[in-house]
Short mmCIF file of C-alpha atoms in Angstrom, two decimals:
data_model
loop_
_atom_site.label_atom_id
_atom_site.label_comp_id
_atom_site.label_asym_id
_atom_site.label_seq_id
_atom_site.Cartn_x
_atom_site.Cartn_y
_atom_site.Cartn_z
CA UNK S 1 -32.65 -14.51 -9.83
CA UNK S 2 -29.24 -13.89 -11.44
CA UNK S 3 -26.19 -14.97 -9.46
CA UNK S 4 -23.07 -13.24 -10.82
CA UNK S 5 -21.46 -12.30 -7.46
CA UNK S 6 -19.37 -9.39 -8.75
CA UNK S 7 -22.37 -7.88 -10.53
CA UNK S 8 -24.53 -8.36 -7.45
CA UNK S 9 -21.90 -6.63 -5.28
CA UNK S 10 -21.65 -3.73 -7.74
CA UNK S 11 -25.44 -3.29 -7.66
CA UNK S 12 -25.44 -3.29 -3.84
CA UNK S 13 -22.62 -0.73 -3.80
CA UNK S 14 -24.74 1.42 -6.09
CA UNK S 15 -27.69 0.97 -3.69
CA UNK S 16 -25.51 2.20 -0.80
CA UNK S 17 -24.64 5.37 -2.75
CA UNK S 18 -28.30 5.99 -3.58
CA UNK S 19 -29.36 5.44 0.05
CA UNK S 20 -26.75 7.88 1.37
CA UNK S 21 -27.49 10.55 -1.23
CA UNK S 22 -31.26 10.30 -1.69
CA UNK S 23 -32.46 8.64 1.52
CA UNK S 24 -34.36 5.37 1.73
CA UNK S 25 -37.34 6.86 -0.12
CA UNK S 26 -35.08 7.45 -3.12
CA UNK S 27 -33.98 3.82 -3.29
CA UNK S 28 -35.73 2.10 -6.18
CA UNK S 29 -34.54 -0.71 -8.45
CA UNK S 30 -34.41 1.75 -11.34
CA UNK S 31 -32.33 4.24 -9.32
CA UNK S 32 -29.86 1.42 -8.63
CA UNK S 33 -29.67 0.57 -12.34
CA UNK S 34 -28.97 4.22 -13.13
CA UNK S 35 -26.35 4.62 -10.37
CA UNK S 36 -24.58 1.41 -11.44
CA UNK S 37 -24.67 2.41 -15.11
CA UNK S 38 -26.38 -0.79 -16.20
CA UNK S 39 -29.43 -1.32 -18.43
CA UNK S 40 -32.82 -0.65 -16.82
CA UNK S 41 -34.16 -3.95 -15.48
CA UNK S 42 -30.79 -5.33 -14.38
CA UNK S 43 -31.36 -4.84 -10.63
CA UNK S 44 -34.75 -6.50 -10.84
CA UNK S 45 -32.98 -9.61 -12.20
CA UNK S 46 -30.96 -9.76 -8.97
CA UNK S 47 -33.42 -8.62 -6.29
CA UNK S 48 -37.02 -9.76 -6.30
CA UNK S 49 -38.22 -6.75 -4.28
CA UNK S 50 -37.22 -3.45 -2.78
CA UNK S 51 -37.25 -5.16 0.66
CA UNK S 52 -34.63 -7.68 -0.50
CA UNK S 53 -32.54 -4.85 -1.90
CA UNK S 54 -32.74 -2.92 1.40
CA UNK S 55 -31.72 -5.86 3.58
CA UNK S 56 -28.90 -6.98 1.26
CA UNK S 57 -27.57 -3.42 1.02
CA UNK S 58 -27.33 -3.38 4.83
CA UNK S 59 -25.43 -6.68 4.84
CA UNK S 60 -23.10 -5.33 2.15
CA UNK S 61 -22.15 -2.31 4.32
CA UNK S 62 -21.11 -4.66 7.15
CA UNK S 63 -19.17 -6.81 4.66
CA UNK S 64 -17.22 -3.77 3.46
CA UNK S 65 -16.54 -2.58 7.03
CA UNK S 66 -14.72 -5.78 8.07
CA UNK S 67 -11.12 -4.84 8.91
CA UNK S 68 -8.38 -6.06 6.54
CA UNK S 69 -5.77 -8.64 7.56
CA UNK S 70 -3.18 -6.05 8.56
CA UNK S 71 -5.64 -4.32 10.90
CA UNK S 72 -6.78 -7.62 12.39
CA UNK S 73 -3.13 -8.55 13.04
CA UNK S 74 -2.75 -5.31 15.04
CA UNK S 75 -5.56 -6.51 17.30
CA UNK S 76 -3.17 -9.08 18.81
CA UNK S 77 -3.11 -8.82 22.60
CA UNK S 78 -0.39 -6.77 24.27
CA UNK S 79 -2.18 -5.99 27.53
CA UNK S 80 -1.44 -2.33 26.85
CA UNK S 81 -4.24 0.22 27.04
CA UNK S 82 -2.45 2.36 24.42
CA UNK S 83 -3.09 -0.48 21.98
CA UNK S 84 -6.84 -0.19 22.59
CA UNK S 85 -6.72 3.58 22.11
CA UNK S 86 -4.87 3.30 18.81
CA UNK S 87 -7.07 0.46 17.63
CA UNK S 88 -10.26 2.42 18.33
CA UNK S 89 -8.91 5.62 16.74
CA UNK S 90 -8.22 3.50 13.66
CA UNK S 91 -11.73 1.99 13.85
CA UNK S 92 -13.42 5.40 14.09
CA UNK S 93 -11.39 6.66 11.11
CA UNK S 94 -12.01 3.52 9.06
CA UNK S 95 -15.77 3.55 9.63
CA UNK S 96 -16.03 7.33 9.12
CA UNK S 97 -14.11 7.13 5.87
CA UNK S 98 -16.81 4.84 4.44
CA UNK S 99 -19.13 7.81 4.75
CA UNK S 100 -21.86 6.63 2.39
CA UNK S 101 -21.93 3.19 4.05
CA UNK S 102 -22.51 4.62 7.51
CA UNK S 103 -25.14 7.07 6.27
CA UNK S 104 -26.84 4.23 4.38
CA UNK S 105 -27.00 2.17 7.61
CA UNK S 106 -28.63 5.11 9.40
CA UNK S 107 -31.18 5.44 6.59
CA UNK S 108 -31.86 1.70 6.91
CA UNK S 109 -32.33 1.99 10.69
CA UNK S 110 -34.94 4.72 10.17
CA UNK S 111 -36.59 2.67 7.43
CA UNK S 112 -36.59 -0.29 9.85
CA UNK S 113 -39.02 1.61 12.10
CA UNK S 114 -41.52 1.14 9.24
CA UNK S 115 -40.54 -2.38 8.05
CA UNK S 116 -40.57 -5.27 10.55
CA UNK S 117 -38.66 -7.59 8.21
CA UNK S 118 -35.81 -5.13 7.78
CA UNK S 119 -35.81 -4.49 11.54
CA UNK S 120 -35.38 -8.22 12.18
CA UNK S 121 -32.45 -8.53 9.78
CA UNK S 122 -30.71 -5.44 11.16
CA UNK S 123 -31.29 -6.54 14.76
CA UNK S 124 -29.58 -9.88 14.10
CA UNK S 125 -26.70 -8.20 12.29
CA UNK S 126 -26.13 -5.54 14.98
CA UNK S 127 -26.37 -8.06 17.81
CA UNK S 128 -23.93 -10.45 16.08
CA UNK S 129 -21.55 -7.56 15.50
CA UNK S 130 -21.70 -6.51 19.16
CA UNK S 131 -21.32 -10.09 20.45
CA UNK S 132 -18.30 -10.62 18.18
CA UNK S 133 -16.69 -7.40 19.39
CA UNK S 134 -17.20 -8.47 23.01
CA UNK S 135 -15.88 -12.02 22.39
CA UNK S 136 -12.84 -10.79 20.45
CA UNK S 137 -12.07 -8.27 23.15
CA UNK S 138 -12.37 -10.76 26.01
CA UNK S 139 -10.21 -13.30 24.13
CA UNK S 140 -7.55 -10.66 23.47
CA UNK S 141 -6.64 -10.19 27.12
CA UNK S 142 -6.80 -6.41 26.65
CA UNK S 143 -8.19 -4.38 29.55
CA UNK S 144 -11.98 -4.00 29.91
CA UNK S 145 -15.03 -6.24 30.32
CA UNK S 146 -18.17 -6.83 28.20
CA UNK S 147 -19.82 -3.65 29.51
CA UNK S 148 -16.72 -1.65 28.56
CA UNK S 149 -16.97 -2.89 24.99
CA UNK S 150 -20.70 -2.13 24.77
CA UNK S 151 -20.32 1.38 26.21
CA UNK S 152 -17.38 2.11 23.92
CA UNK S 153 -19.40 0.93 20.95
CA UNK S 154 -22.32 3.20 21.94
CA UNK S 155 -20.15 6.29 22.48
CA UNK S 156 -18.04 5.84 19.36
CA UNK S 157 -21.06 5.06 17.18
CA UNK S 158 -22.58 8.43 18.07
CA UNK S 159 -19.19 10.16 17.69
CA UNK S 160 -19.07 8.88 14.09
CA UNK S 161 -22.69 9.93 13.51
CA UNK S 162 -21.80 13.41 14.83
CA UNK S 163 -18.76 13.62 12.56
CA UNK S 164 -20.65 12.54 9.45
CA UNK S 165 -23.82 14.58 9.94
CA UNK S 166 -22.62 17.69 11.85
CA UNK S 167 -18.85 17.73 11.24
CA UNK S 168 -18.25 21.09 12.96
CA UNK S 169 -19.39 19.97 16.42
CA UNK S 170 -15.99 18.50 17.32
CA UNK S 171 -12.53 19.20 15.87
CA UNK S 172 -10.31 16.23 14.91
CA UNK S 173 -8.30 16.93 18.07
CA UNK S 174 -11.42 16.86 20.26
CA UNK S 175 -12.51 13.59 18.66
CA UNK S 176 -9.12 12.00 19.37
CA UNK S 177 -9.32 13.19 22.97
CA UNK S 178 -12.83 11.76 23.36
CA UNK S 179 -11.73 8.36 22.01
CA UNK S 180 -8.70 8.31 24.32
CA UNK S 181 -10.67 9.33 27.41
CA UNK S 182 -13.49 6.91 26.58
CA UNK S 183 -11.04 4.00 26.57
CA UNK S 184 -9.20 5.09 29.71
CA UNK S 185 -12.38 5.71 31.68
CA UNK S 186 -14.48 2.83 30.38
CA UNK S 187 -11.85 0.12 30.23
CA UNK S 188 -8.67 1.46 31.78
CA UNK S 189 -9.01 1.08 35.51
CA UNK S 190 -10.90 -2.21 35.36
CA UNK S 191 -8.06 -4.55 34.52
CA UNK S 192 -4.82 -2.58 34.44
CA UNK Q 1 -46.06 35.24 7.36
CA UNK Q 2 -48.81 34.47 9.88
CA UNK Q 3 -47.84 34.70 13.55
CA UNK Q 4 -50.40 32.87 15.69
CA UNK Q 5 -47.95 31.07 18.03
CA UNK Q 6 -50.27 28.21 19.00
CA UNK Q 7 -51.13 27.51 15.36
CA UNK Q 8 -47.46 27.68 14.38
CA UNK Q 9 -46.58 25.20 17.16
CA UNK Q 10 -49.37 22.85 16.05
CA UNK Q 11 -48.08 22.93 12.47
CA UNK Q 12 -44.53 22.19 13.65
CA UNK Q 13 -45.81 19.31 15.77
CA UNK Q 14 -47.53 17.96 12.67
CA UNK Q 15 -44.24 18.35 10.75
CA UNK Q 16 -42.46 16.26 13.42
CA UNK Q 17 -45.00 13.45 13.00
CA UNK Q 18 -44.65 13.53 9.21
CA UNK Q 19 -40.83 13.49 9.45
CA UNK Q 20 -40.83 10.50 11.81
CA UNK Q 21 -43.38 8.55 9.79
CA UNK Q 22 -42.51 9.41 6.19
CA UNK Q 23 -38.88 10.55 6.38
CA UNK Q 24 -37.58 13.93 5.33
CA UNK Q 25 -38.53 13.27 1.69
CA UNK Q 26 -42.15 12.98 2.75
CA UNK Q 27 -42.17 16.38 4.44
CA UNK Q 28 -44.02 18.87 2.27
CA UNK Q 29 -46.12 21.88 3.25
CA UNK Q 30 -49.21 20.05 1.99
CA UNK Q 31 -48.38 16.93 4.05
CA UNK Q 32 -48.18 19.19 7.13
CA UNK Q 33 -51.58 20.74 6.34
CA UNK Q 34 -53.05 17.25 6.02
CA UNK Q 35 -51.43 15.96 9.22
CA UNK Q 36 -52.56 19.03 11.19
CA UNK Q 37 -56.09 18.76 9.77
CA UNK Q 38 -56.08 22.35 8.49
CA UNK Q 39 -57.06 23.75 5.07
CA UNK Q 40 -54.51 23.26 2.27
CA UNK Q 41 -52.33 26.37 2.08
CA UNK Q 42 -52.25 27.02 5.84
CA UNK Q 43 -48.64 25.86 6.36
CA UNK Q 44 -47.44 28.00 3.47
CA UNK Q 45 -48.86 31.02 5.31
CA UNK Q 46 -46.52 30.25 8.22
CA UNK Q 47 -43.37 28.96 6.52
CA UNK Q 48 -41.99 30.58 3.40
CA UNK Q 49 -40.15 27.43 2.30
CA UNK Q 50 -39.56 23.78 3.05
CA UNK Q 51 -36.12 24.76 4.40
CA UNK Q 52 -37.71 27.05 6.98
CA UNK Q 53 -40.12 24.31 7.95
CA UNK Q 54 -37.25 21.80 8.38
CA UNK Q 55 -35.14 24.08 10.58
CA UNK Q 56 -38.10 25.22 12.71
CA UNK Q 57 -39.28 21.63 13.18
CA UNK Q 58 -35.80 20.81 14.56
CA UNK Q 59 -35.97 23.75 16.99
CA UNK Q 60 -39.45 22.63 18.07
CA UNK Q 61 -38.19 19.15 19.02
CA UNK Q 62 -35.57 20.71 21.31
CA UNK Q 63 -38.22 23.03 22.77
CA UNK Q 64 -40.42 20.03 23.63
CA UNK Q 65 -37.50 18.09 25.12
CA UNK Q 66 -36.70 20.72 27.75
CA UNK Q 67 -37.25 19.14 31.18
CA UNK Q 68 -40.19 20.42 33.21
CA UNK Q 69 -39.77 22.37 36.48
CA UNK Q 70 -40.08 19.27 38.68
CA UNK Q 71 -37.32 17.48 36.78
CA UNK Q 72 -35.08 20.55 36.83
CA UNK Q 73 -35.57 20.79 40.60
CA UNK Q 74 -34.30 17.21 40.94
CA UNK Q 75 -31.08 18.32 39.27
CA UNK Q 76 -30.14 20.21 42.45
CA UNK Q 77 -26.66 19.22 43.63
CA UNK Q 78 -26.32 16.53 46.25
CA UNK Q 79 -22.79 15.35 45.43
CA UNK Q 80 -24.19 11.84 45.18
CA UNK Q 81 -23.42 9.70 42.14
CA UNK Q 82 -26.76 7.88 42.59
CA UNK Q 83 -28.43 11.20 41.79
CA UNK Q 84 -26.63 11.33 38.45
CA UNK Q 85 -27.63 7.75 37.65
CA UNK Q 86 -31.31 8.41 38.43
CA UNK Q 87 -31.26 11.71 36.57
CA UNK Q 88 -29.82 10.11 33.44
CA UNK Q 89 -32.20 7.15 33.57
CA UNK Q 90 -35.00 9.70 33.69
CA UNK Q 91 -33.45 11.62 30.78
CA UNK Q 92 -33.12 8.50 28.61
CA UNK Q 93 -36.75 7.59 29.34
CA UNK Q 94 -38.02 11.14 28.75
CA UNK Q 95 -36.22 11.51 25.43
CA UNK Q 96 -37.15 7.99 24.28
CA UNK Q 97 -40.78 8.55 25.12
CA UNK Q 98 -40.90 11.44 22.62
CA UNK Q 99 -40.23 8.82 19.95
CA UNK Q 100 -41.35 10.81 16.92
CA UNK Q 101 -39.29 13.83 18.04
CA UNK Q 102 -36.09 11.84 18.28
CA UNK Q 103 -36.69 10.08 14.97
CA UNK Q 104 -37.48 13.46 13.37
CA UNK Q 105 -34.13 14.84 14.61
CA UNK Q 106 -32.34 11.86 13.06
CA UNK Q 107 -34.14 12.45 9.75
CA UNK Q 108 -33.08 16.11 9.97
CA UNK Q 109 -29.44 15.15 10.63
CA UNK Q 110 -29.44 12.99 7.51
CA UNK Q 111 -31.15 15.74 5.52
CA UNK Q 112 -28.47 18.14 6.85
CA UNK Q 113 -25.83 16.20 4.91
CA UNK Q 114 -27.60 17.55 1.80
CA UNK Q 115 -28.53 21.06 3.05
CA UNK Q 116 -25.79 23.39 4.35
CA UNK Q 117 -28.28 25.84 5.87
CA UNK Q 118 -29.99 23.13 7.90
CA UNK Q 119 -26.57 21.77 8.93
CA UNK Q 120 -25.59 25.19 10.26
CA UNK Q 121 -28.77 25.57 12.32
CA UNK Q 122 -28.51 22.03 13.75
CA UNK Q 123 -24.79 22.48 14.53
CA UNK Q 124 -25.52 25.62 16.58
CA UNK Q 125 -28.40 23.92 18.37
CA UNK Q 126 -26.47 20.73 19.21
CA UNK Q 127 -23.42 22.65 20.34
CA UNK Q 128 -25.50 24.96 22.55
CA UNK Q 129 -27.25 21.96 24.02
CA UNK Q 130 -23.95 20.23 24.80
CA UNK Q 131 -22.36 23.39 26.25
CA UNK Q 132 -25.41 23.94 28.47
CA UNK Q 133 -25.29 20.35 29.70
CA UNK Q 134 -21.60 20.74 30.55
CA UNK Q 135 -22.12 24.11 32.29
CA UNK Q 136 -25.12 22.88 34.26
CA UNK Q 137 -23.22 19.81 35.34
CA UNK Q 138 -20.10 21.69 36.42
CA UNK Q 139 -22.22 24.22 38.35
CA UNK Q 140 -24.11 21.42 40.11
CA UNK Q 141 -21.09 20.12 42.00
CA UNK Q 142 -21.99 16.58 40.94
CA UNK Q 143 -19.09 14.23 40.13
CA UNK Q 144 -17.53 14.31 36.64
CA UNK Q 145 -15.83 16.83 34.36
CA UNK Q 146 -16.67 18.27 30.91
CA UNK Q 147 -15.34 15.16 29.15
CA UNK Q 148 -17.55 12.96 31.36
CA UNK Q 149 -20.61 14.90 30.27
CA UNK Q 150 -19.67 14.74 26.57
CA UNK Q 151 -18.96 11.00 26.68
CA UNK Q 152 -22.18 10.33 28.58
CA UNK Q 153 -24.10 12.33 26.01
CA UNK Q 154 -22.51 10.34 23.15
CA UNK Q 155 -23.17 6.94 24.72
CA UNK Q 156 -26.72 7.70 25.82
CA UNK Q 157 -27.64 9.31 22.50
CA UNK Q 158 -26.77 6.07 20.70
CA UNK Q 159 -28.50 4.01 23.38
CA UNK Q 160 -31.71 5.94 22.65
CA UNK Q 161 -31.18 5.53 18.90
CA UNK Q 162 -30.75 1.79 19.45
CA UNK Q 163 -33.90 1.59 21.54
CA UNK Q 164 -36.01 3.53 19.03
CA UNK Q 165 -34.78 1.89 15.83
CA UNK Q 166 -33.84 -1.67 16.92
CA UNK Q 167 -35.69 -2.12 20.24
CA UNK Q 168 -34.75 -5.80 20.66
CA UNK Q 169 -30.98 -5.23 20.88
CA UNK Q 170 -31.10 -4.45 24.61
CA UNK Q 171 -33.71 -5.33 27.25
CA UNK Q 172 -34.93 -2.58 29.61
CA UNK Q 173 -32.78 -4.17 32.31
CA UNK Q 174 -29.66 -4.11 30.10
CA UNK Q 175 -30.33 -0.46 29.24
CA UNK Q 176 -30.58 0.47 32.92
CA UNK Q 177 -27.33 -1.37 33.60
CA UNK Q 178 -25.58 0.43 30.74
CA UNK Q 179 -26.73 3.84 32.02
CA UNK Q 180 -25.59 3.01 35.56
CA UNK Q 181 -22.19 1.69 34.47
CA UNK Q 182 -21.68 4.60 32.07
CA UNK Q 183 -22.11 7.07 34.92
CA UNK Q 184 -19.94 5.13 37.38
CA UNK Q 185 -17.12 4.60 34.91
CA UNK Q 186 -17.22 7.97 33.13
CA UNK Q 187 -17.86 10.23 36.08
CA UNK Q 188 -17.68 8.19 39.24
CA UNK Q 189 -14.05 7.89 40.17
CA UNK Q 190 -13.07 11.38 39.03
CA UNK Q 191 -14.47 13.42 41.87
CA UNK Q 192 -15.96 11.10 44.48
#
């Protein structure tokens, strides 16, 4: 297998675009070559099977969703619930703005119902992500317990799904209100 | 177009199974004929296009998810938050147990990102469903306001998605705890 990291990343980014646009059934090694604008056969030099491509594309979405340094710095504890509200509004906007990445993850979840190996990889990734969110939150001293973090993650995950698949269900104002109220009700009166 | 209602329903039920198993790309009129065990060409006598089949399959899932009379009777107001908890545990279990229906709706949501007509039909259906849930809840006298109902619907929708696509993320016990805490925190201290 070839190992040029930048080329590998570019192929996975192409796979994400194909997944979001064509669905998991449309994701083939040749479709990735075409999307990435590279000679036919390139992707097969990097991924030994479609399964490998699917699981690595999922990992790549998570990699691209990691907040940048400036955003992480804003996560510093202040003990103020307004901080949590602003942080989560930013998170919802950041994740939603990587539209194809989120849609690709949903395609992968549905494909995981048919592929035990993919299901295992995604389960580990989602659980790690949730555990890290809980640990970071508890360490921050911000209001809310582990259940608050889990319930917020559930509600906001579906809010993003709603926005990306049926964007006319909620207005931007209604979405902001739902994020604010979710934080106040789920975390607010527990610690403050 | 043919109009035998029982035959039409059986074809739509077959479409739901195909959607859940093969994804939206696998849904063709011929695949529905095969799944339903009827002569090739039958589905095309009932649905003039694949678009019609997709939108009617979505409507059929909602039709099958409507609670039965006994469950609706349990929704009678008692002013007790435990009633809401039990009701929502039942709802999560009822929706989850129609596994192929829920997965089919997710496939349709992803397909809706590519088909404006399907998006419009699903938007109306989801909004009506949410408005009805809010109205029923407010009329019941049970604790919680419109925002409580919307946030509960968001959180529990993702909880069901999690259970159906990555079933090892939460245990049954953790799911029950999340439903209970969601109700207490989102609705509990507002009215009680």
